[in-house]
Each structure stands twice: as C-alpha cells, then as structure tokens.
Tab-separated table of C-alpha atoms in Angstrom:
chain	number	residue	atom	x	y	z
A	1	UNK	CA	-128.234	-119.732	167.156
A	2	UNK	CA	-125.217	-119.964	164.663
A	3	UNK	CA	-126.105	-117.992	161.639
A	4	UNK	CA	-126.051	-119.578	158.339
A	5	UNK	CA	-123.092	-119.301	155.643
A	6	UNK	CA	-123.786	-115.965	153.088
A	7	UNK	CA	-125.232	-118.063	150.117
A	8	UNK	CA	-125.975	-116.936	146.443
A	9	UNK	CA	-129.089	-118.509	145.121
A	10	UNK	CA	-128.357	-118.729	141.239
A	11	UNK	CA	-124.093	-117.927	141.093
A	12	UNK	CA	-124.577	-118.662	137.133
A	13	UNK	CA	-127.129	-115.995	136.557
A	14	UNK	CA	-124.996	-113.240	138.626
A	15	UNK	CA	-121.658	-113.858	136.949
A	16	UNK	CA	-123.154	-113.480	133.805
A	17	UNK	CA	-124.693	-110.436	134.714
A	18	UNK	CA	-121.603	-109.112	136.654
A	19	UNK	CA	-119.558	-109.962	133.155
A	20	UNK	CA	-122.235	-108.084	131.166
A	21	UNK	CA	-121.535	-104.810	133.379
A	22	UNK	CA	-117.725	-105.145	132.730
A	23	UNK	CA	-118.048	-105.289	129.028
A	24	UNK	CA	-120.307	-102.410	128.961
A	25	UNK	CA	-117.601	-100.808	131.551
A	26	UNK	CA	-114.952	-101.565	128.946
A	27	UNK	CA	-116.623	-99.853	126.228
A	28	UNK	CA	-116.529	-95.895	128.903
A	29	UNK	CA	-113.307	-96.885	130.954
A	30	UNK	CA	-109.880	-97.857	129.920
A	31	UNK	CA	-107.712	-98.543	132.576
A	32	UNK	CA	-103.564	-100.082	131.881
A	33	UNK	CA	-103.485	-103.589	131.401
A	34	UNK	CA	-100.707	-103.989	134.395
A	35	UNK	CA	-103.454	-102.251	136.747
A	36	UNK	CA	-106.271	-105.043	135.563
A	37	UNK	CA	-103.931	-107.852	135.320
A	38	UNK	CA	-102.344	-106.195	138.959
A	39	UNK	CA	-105.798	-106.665	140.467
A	40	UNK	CA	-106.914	-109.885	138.731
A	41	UNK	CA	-103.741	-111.386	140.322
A	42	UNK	CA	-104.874	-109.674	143.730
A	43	UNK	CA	-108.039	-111.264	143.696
A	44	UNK	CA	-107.754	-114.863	142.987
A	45	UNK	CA	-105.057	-115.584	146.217
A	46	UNK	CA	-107.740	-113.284	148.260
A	47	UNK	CA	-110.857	-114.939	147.110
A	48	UNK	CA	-109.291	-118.690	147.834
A	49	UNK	CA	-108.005	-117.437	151.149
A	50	UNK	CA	-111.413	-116.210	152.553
A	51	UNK	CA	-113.008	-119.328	151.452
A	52	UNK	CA	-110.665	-121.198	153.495
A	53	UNK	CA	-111.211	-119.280	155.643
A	54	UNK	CA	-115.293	-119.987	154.954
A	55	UNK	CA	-116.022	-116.232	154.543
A	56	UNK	CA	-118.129	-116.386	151.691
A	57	UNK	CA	-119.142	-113.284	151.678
A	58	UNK	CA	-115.739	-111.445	150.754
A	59	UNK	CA	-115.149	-114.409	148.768
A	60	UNK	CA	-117.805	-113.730	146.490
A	61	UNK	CA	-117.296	-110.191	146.355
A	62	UNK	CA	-113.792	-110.886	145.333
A	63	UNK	CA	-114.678	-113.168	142.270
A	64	UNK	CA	-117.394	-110.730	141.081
A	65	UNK	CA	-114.714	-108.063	140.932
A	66	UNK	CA	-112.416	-110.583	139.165
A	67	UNK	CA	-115.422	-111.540	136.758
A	68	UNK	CA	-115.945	-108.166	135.882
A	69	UNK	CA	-112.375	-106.650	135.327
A	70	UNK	CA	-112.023	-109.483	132.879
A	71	UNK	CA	-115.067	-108.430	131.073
A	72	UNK	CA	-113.502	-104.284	131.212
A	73	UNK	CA	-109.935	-105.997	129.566
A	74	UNK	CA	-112.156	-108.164	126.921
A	75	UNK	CA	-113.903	-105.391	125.556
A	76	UNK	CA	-110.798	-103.226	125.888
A	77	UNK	CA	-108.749	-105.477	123.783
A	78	UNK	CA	-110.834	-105.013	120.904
A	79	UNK	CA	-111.824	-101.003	121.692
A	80	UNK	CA	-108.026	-100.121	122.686
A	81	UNK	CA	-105.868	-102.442	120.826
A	82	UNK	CA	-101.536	-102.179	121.620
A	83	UNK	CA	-100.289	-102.692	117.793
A	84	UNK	CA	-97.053	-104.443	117.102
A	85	UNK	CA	-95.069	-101.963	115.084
A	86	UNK	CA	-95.912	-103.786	111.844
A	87	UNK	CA	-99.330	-103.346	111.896
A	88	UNK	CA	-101.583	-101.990	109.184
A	89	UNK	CA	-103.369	-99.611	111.013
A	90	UNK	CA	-100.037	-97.453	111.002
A	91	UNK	CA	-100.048	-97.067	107.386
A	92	UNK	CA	-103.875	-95.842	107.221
A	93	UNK	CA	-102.617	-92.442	106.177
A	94	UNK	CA	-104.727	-92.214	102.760
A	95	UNK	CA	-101.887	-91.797	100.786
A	96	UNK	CA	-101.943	-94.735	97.873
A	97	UNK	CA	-100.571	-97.848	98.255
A	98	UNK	CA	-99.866	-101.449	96.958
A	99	UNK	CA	-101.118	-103.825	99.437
A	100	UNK	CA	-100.852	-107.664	99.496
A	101	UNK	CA	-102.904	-109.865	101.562
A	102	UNK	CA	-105.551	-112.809	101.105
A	103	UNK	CA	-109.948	-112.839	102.225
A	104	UNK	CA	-109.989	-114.739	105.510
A	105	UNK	CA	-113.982	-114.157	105.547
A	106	UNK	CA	-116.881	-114.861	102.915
A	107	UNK	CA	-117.596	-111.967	101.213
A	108	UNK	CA	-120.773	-109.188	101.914
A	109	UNK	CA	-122.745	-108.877	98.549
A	110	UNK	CA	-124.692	-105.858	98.023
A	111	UNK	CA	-127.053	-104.806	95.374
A	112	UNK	CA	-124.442	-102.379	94.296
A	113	UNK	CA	-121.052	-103.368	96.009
A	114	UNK	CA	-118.950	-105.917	97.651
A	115	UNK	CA	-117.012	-106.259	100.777
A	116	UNK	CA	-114.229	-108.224	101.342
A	117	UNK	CA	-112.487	-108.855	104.297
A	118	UNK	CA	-108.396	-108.822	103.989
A	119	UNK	CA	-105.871	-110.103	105.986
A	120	UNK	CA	-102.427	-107.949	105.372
A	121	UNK	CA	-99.225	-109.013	104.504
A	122	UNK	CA	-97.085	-106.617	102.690
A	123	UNK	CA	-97.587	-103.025	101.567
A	124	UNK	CA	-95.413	-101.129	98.854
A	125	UNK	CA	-94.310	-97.927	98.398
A	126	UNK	CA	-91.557	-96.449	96.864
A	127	UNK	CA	-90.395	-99.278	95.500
A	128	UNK	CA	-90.019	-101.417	98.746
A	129	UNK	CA	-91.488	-103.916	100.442
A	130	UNK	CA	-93.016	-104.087	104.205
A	131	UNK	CA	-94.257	-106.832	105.965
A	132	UNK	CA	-97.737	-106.137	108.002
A	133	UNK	CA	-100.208	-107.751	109.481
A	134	UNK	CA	-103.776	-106.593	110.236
A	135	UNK	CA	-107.404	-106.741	109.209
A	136	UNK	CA	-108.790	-104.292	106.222
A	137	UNK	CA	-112.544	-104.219	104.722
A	138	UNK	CA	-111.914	-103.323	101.388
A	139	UNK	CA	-115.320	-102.270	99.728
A	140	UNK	CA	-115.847	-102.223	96.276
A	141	UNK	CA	-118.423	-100.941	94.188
A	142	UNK	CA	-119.270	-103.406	91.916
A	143	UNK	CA	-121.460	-106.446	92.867
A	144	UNK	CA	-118.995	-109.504	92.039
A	145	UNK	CA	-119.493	-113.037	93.129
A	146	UNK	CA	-116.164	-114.921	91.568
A	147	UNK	CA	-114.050	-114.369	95.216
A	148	UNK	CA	-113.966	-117.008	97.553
A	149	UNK	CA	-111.801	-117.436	101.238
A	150	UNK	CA	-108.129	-117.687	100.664
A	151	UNK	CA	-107.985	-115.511	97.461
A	152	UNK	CA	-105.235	-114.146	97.282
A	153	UNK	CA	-105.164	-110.748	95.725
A	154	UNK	CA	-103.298	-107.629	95.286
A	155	UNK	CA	-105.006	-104.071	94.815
A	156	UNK	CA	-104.347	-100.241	95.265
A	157	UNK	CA	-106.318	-98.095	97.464
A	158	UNK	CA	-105.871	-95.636	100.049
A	159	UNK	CA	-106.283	-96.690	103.858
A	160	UNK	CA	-108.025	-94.927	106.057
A	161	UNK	CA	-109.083	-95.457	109.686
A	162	UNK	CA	-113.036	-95.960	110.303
A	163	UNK	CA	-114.893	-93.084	111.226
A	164	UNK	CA	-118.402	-92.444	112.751
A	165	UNK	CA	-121.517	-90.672	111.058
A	166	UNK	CA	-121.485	-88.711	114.480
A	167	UNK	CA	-125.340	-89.216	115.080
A	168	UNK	CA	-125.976	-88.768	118.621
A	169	UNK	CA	-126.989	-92.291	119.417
A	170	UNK	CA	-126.820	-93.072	116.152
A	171	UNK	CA	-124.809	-96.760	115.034
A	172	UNK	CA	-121.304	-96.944	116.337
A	173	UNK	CA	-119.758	-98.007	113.428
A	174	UNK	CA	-116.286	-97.972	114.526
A	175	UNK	CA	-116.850	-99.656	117.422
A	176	UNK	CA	-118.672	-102.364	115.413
A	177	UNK	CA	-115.578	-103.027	113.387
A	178	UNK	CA	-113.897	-102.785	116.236
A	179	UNK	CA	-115.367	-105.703	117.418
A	180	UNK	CA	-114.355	-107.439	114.380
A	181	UNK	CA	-110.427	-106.652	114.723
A	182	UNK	CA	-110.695	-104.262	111.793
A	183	UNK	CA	-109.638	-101.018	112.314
A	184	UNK	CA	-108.215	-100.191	108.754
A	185	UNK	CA	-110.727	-99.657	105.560
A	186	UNK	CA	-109.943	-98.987	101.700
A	187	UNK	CA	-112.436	-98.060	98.896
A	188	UNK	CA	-112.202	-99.058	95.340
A	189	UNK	CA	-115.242	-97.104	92.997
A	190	UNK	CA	-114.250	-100.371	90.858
A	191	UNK	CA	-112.273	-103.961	90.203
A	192	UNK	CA	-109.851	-102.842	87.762
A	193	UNK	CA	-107.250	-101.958	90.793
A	194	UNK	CA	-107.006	-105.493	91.843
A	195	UNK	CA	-105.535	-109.058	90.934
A	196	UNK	CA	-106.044	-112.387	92.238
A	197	UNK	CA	-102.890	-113.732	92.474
A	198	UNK	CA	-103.029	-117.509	93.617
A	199	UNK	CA	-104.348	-118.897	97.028
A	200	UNK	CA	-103.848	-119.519	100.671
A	201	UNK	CA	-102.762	-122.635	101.812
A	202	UNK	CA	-105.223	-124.447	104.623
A	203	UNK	CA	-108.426	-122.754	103.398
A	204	UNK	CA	-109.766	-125.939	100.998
A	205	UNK	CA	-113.166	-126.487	103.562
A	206	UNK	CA	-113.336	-122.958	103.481
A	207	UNK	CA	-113.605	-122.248	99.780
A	208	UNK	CA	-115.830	-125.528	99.244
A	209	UNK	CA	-118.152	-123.655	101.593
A	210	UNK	CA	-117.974	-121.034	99.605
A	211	UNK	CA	-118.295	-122.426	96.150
A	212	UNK	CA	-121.049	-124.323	97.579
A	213	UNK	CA	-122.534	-120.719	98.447
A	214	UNK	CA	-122.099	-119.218	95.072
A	215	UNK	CA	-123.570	-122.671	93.357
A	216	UNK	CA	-126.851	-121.614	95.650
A	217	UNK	CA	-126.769	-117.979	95.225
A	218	UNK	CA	-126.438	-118.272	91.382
A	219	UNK	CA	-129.894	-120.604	91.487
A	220	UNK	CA	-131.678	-118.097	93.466
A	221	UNK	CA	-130.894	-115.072	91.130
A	222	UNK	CA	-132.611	-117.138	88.181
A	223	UNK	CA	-136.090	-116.772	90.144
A	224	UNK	CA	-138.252	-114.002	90.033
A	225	UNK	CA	-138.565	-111.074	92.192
A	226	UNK	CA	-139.144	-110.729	95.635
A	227	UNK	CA	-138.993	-114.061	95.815
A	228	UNK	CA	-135.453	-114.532	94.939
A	229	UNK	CA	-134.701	-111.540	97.649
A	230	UNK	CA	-136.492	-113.647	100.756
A	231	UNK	CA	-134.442	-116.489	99.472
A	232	UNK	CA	-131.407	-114.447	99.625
A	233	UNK	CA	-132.153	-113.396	102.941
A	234	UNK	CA	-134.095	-116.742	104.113
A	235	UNK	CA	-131.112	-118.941	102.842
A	236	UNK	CA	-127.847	-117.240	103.021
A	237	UNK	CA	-128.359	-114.844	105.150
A	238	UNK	CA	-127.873	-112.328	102.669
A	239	UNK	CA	-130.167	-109.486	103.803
A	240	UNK	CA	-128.808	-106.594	102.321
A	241	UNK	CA	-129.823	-107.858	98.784
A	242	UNK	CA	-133.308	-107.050	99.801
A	243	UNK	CA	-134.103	-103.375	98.115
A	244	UNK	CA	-134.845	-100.680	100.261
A	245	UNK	CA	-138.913	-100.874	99.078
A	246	UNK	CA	-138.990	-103.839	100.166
A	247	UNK	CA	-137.602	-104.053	103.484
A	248	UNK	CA	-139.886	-101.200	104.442
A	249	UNK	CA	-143.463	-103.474	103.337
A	250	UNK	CA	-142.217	-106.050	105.553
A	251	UNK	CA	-141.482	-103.206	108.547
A	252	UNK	CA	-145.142	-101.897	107.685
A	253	UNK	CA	-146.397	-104.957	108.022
A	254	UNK	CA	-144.768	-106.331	111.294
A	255	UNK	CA	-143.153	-109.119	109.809
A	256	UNK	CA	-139.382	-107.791	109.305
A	257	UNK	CA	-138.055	-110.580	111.731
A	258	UNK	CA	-139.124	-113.317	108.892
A	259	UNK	CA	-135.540	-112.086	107.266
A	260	UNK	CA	-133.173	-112.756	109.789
A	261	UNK	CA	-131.672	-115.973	111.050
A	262	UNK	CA	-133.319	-116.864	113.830
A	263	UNK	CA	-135.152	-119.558	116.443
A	264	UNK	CA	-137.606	-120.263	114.231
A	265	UNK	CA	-135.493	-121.114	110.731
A	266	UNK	CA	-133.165	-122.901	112.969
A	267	UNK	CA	-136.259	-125.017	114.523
A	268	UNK	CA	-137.912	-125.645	110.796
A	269	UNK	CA	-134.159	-126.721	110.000
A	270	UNK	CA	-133.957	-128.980	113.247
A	271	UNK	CA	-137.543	-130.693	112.258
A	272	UNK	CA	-137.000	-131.232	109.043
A	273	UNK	CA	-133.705	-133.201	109.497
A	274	UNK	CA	-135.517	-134.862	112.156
A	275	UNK	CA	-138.184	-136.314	110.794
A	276	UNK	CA	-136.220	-136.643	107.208
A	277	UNK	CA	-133.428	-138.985	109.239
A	278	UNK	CA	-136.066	-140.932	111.322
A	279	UNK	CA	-137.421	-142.132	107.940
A	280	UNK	CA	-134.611	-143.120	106.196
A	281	UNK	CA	-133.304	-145.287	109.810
A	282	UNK	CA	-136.831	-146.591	109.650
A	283	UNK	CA	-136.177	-148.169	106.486
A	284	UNK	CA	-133.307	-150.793	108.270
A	285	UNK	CA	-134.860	-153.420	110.577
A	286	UNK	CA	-131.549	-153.866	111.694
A	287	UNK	CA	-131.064	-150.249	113.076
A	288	UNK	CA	-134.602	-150.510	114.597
A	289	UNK	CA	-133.681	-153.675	116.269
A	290	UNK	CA	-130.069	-152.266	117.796
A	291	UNK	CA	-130.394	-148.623	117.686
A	292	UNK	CA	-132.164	-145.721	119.375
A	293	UNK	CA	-133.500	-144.722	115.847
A	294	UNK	CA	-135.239	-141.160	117.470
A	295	UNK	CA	-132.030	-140.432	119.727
A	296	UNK	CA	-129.628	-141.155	116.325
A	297	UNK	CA	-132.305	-139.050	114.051
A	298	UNK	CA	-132.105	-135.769	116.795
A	299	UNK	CA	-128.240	-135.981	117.162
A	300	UNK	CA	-127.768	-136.379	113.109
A	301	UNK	CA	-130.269	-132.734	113.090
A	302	UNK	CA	-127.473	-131.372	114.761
A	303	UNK	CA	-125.462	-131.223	111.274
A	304	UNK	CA	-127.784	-129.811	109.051
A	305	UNK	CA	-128.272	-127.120	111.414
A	306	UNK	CA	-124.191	-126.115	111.950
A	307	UNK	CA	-123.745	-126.652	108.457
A	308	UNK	CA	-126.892	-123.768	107.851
C-alpha cells in the first residue's frame, strides 16, 4: 500500500505557535543578523526544493525553522537594536543638555505627572548643534493637558538609559520600552525647562484627535468622584487617573477588568452603533427599498468602534 503524503492538520495554528516560540527565543538568544538572514536564505530554496520534490515532511520542517528565526530577529530588533551613529541613545550620558524634537504620541496623564513621548532631532551642547534621531519619554511632574501630537518643543534634561527595579520576576521595564523603540528617558521635577516652539507638519488628524480628547477629558473632570475616574478609564482609556484606593475596591471586589478596554466595551460600542444606524436607514423608504439596511448598519459599526 503506498503510504500517504506527511500532512499537518491546522498549518495556521502551528505557525503561529512556532512564531510565538521565536519571539520568546529572541527575548534569551541573540544571534548576528548575517547568521539569521544566512539561514533564512538557506531555507526558503530548501523548503521549495523538497516540495518539488513532494517531501513534505522536510518541507515543513524547513518553513517552521524559517517561521521561527524570523520571530528570534523581530524581537531582536527591538531588544538589540544596531544605532546609526546619530542616534540619541549615544548621548544618554546624564550630563545636561538642550534637546529639540516634537510628541509623535498622545500624551500619558497621571494624577501627578505627564509623559510625553519625543521624537529627537537636535541636541546642544557647548554651543553647537547635532542632528539625532531617536525616541525619548520625557516625564514630567506636573499633570498638564495643553500638549497635543506634533508639538514641537524644546526642554533641558539629562538623558539617561532605562533601567530595571531588579525584582526577580518583577516588570521588565526596559524591555517594555524596548518594545516601544525607546531606549532613552529624561525627567523634568517641572514645566519651566521647556518651550513649545511651533508644530510638525503632517500631524493635523492627529492633533484633531487629540483636541477632540482634551474637549472630552475636560467634561469628565467637571463630574464628581469616582465617577469621573471610571469615565477616565471607561472612555479614554486613561487608567492611571484612577487613585490607588480605588483600584484596590475594584481588585477586592473582582471586578478590576471593568477598567480596561476590552471585548465587552468594544461589543456595547459595536451594538450601539448598530442598532443607532439601523434606525436612522429605517427612516428612508428609499434605502429600505435598494439597500441591505442591516448589512450597511453592521459595516457603518465598524467606525465608531476604530474611531474608540
């Protein structure tokens, strides 16, 4: 009896799960690019040749190896970055500086500080000028709403490179900023060592958004407390508004998941639009004559739910 061809059952499922392995592999091993790249190379003539060939079992074991060597280099790119000679992270000596840049990200409010994140563009000292590029998260302690994406702004701190609180299994921090592409920080104990200075071109959505944001964030504050902290968190996502007293009665109480962003907002979101469009196409015979009103309502939920 001829035996039948080496089959996988669900190939979606076990890519995914060989990827997972090579990001967590990325995070313990770091090999040289040229060896990864080397091998990737290696793999993809091999793998097509043996299923010419119709040996699907090397085949297979060839493009799991390629899947996960390309989930090792993702998560080394971020975890081992090569930085061009120019790059910020080279000047994170904590001696003060002058540093230019503009926000490229909404900023983090806290109860007692703010966080913006800076893209680089020139740093001073001595007198002169440098050009650099790079990600900083410049904290400040003062809780200000007025920035928006694209500020530009100028301020003097002294850089420093991220460090760890060296808990034994304790949160990676530096490895979470990693993640980001920010491997530079500054600290300012207040807002009198930085300037706006104008604004980036190309960020006009961005800063609508944000506006938009502020408009919300200023109507919440005028309610009473907790409420206006489960808004906060509920709305904007802004969970680290939420005092410390608070967040613990919720733990306590088994319902801490009710302030994150999840399935279930998303789905009240998703309903609501629903429903909400479906009435107002229900209100044009001509649309219930021509159209799939209930098809038009659940692609239209689709915006109200990106948009949140």
């Amino acid at each position: 009896m001829l035996s039948k061809p080496y089959r996988i059952s669900n190939p979606i499922s076990s890519l995914l799960f060989i990827y997972m392995m090579g990001l967590i592999l990325g995070v313990f091993w770091r090999p040289p690019v040229a060896f990864i790249l080397g091998i990737t190379f290696l793999i993809i003539p091999s793998g097509i040749y043996f299923l010419i060939r119709k040996n699907r079992g090397f085949a297979n074991l060839l493009f799991f190896l390629g899947v996960l060597f390309s989930g090792t280099l993702f998560t080394n790119h971020y975890l081992y970055p090569e930085f061009p000679e120019n790059h910020i992270f080279y000047w994170a000596n904590n001696l003060p500086l002058k540093i230019e840049g503009f926000i490229y990200r909404s900023p983090e409010l806290f109860p007692d500080k703010t966080r913006l994140y800076v893209k680089s563009q020139y740093v001073w000292t001595f007198q002169k000028k440098f050009s650099v590029t790079g990600n900083i998260l410049l904290t400040i302690e003062s809780k200000r709403t007025s920035f928006l994406v694209g500020d530009r702004i100028i301020f003097f701190a002294r850089l420093r490179k991220p460090r760890n609180f060296k808990n034994p299994g304790g949160f990676n921090y530096v490895q979470w900023l990693a993640f980001q592409e920010i491997y530079v920080v500054a600290h300012l104990s207040t807002d009198q060592n930085l300037c706006r200075i104008g604004v980036q071109k190309n960020a006009f959505f961005l800063r609508k958004i944000d506006r938009f944001r502020n408009r919300v964030r200023e109507i919440i504050d005028n309610t009473s407390a907790p409420a206006k902290y489960l808004l906060h968190a509920l709305i904007l996502g802004e969970r680290k508004v939420i005092p410390q007293n608070l967040r613990e009665s919720f733990s306590r109480s088994g319902t801490a998941h009710i302030l994150a962003i999840s399935g279930l907002h998303i789905g009240i979101i998703a309903t609501f639009s629903y429903f909400l469009f479906r009435y107002i196409f229900s209100l044009s015979e001509y649309l219930l004559l021509f159209t799939n009103v209930h098809k038009l309502s659940a692609f239209l939920s689709l915006l109200p739910i990106l948009f949140y």
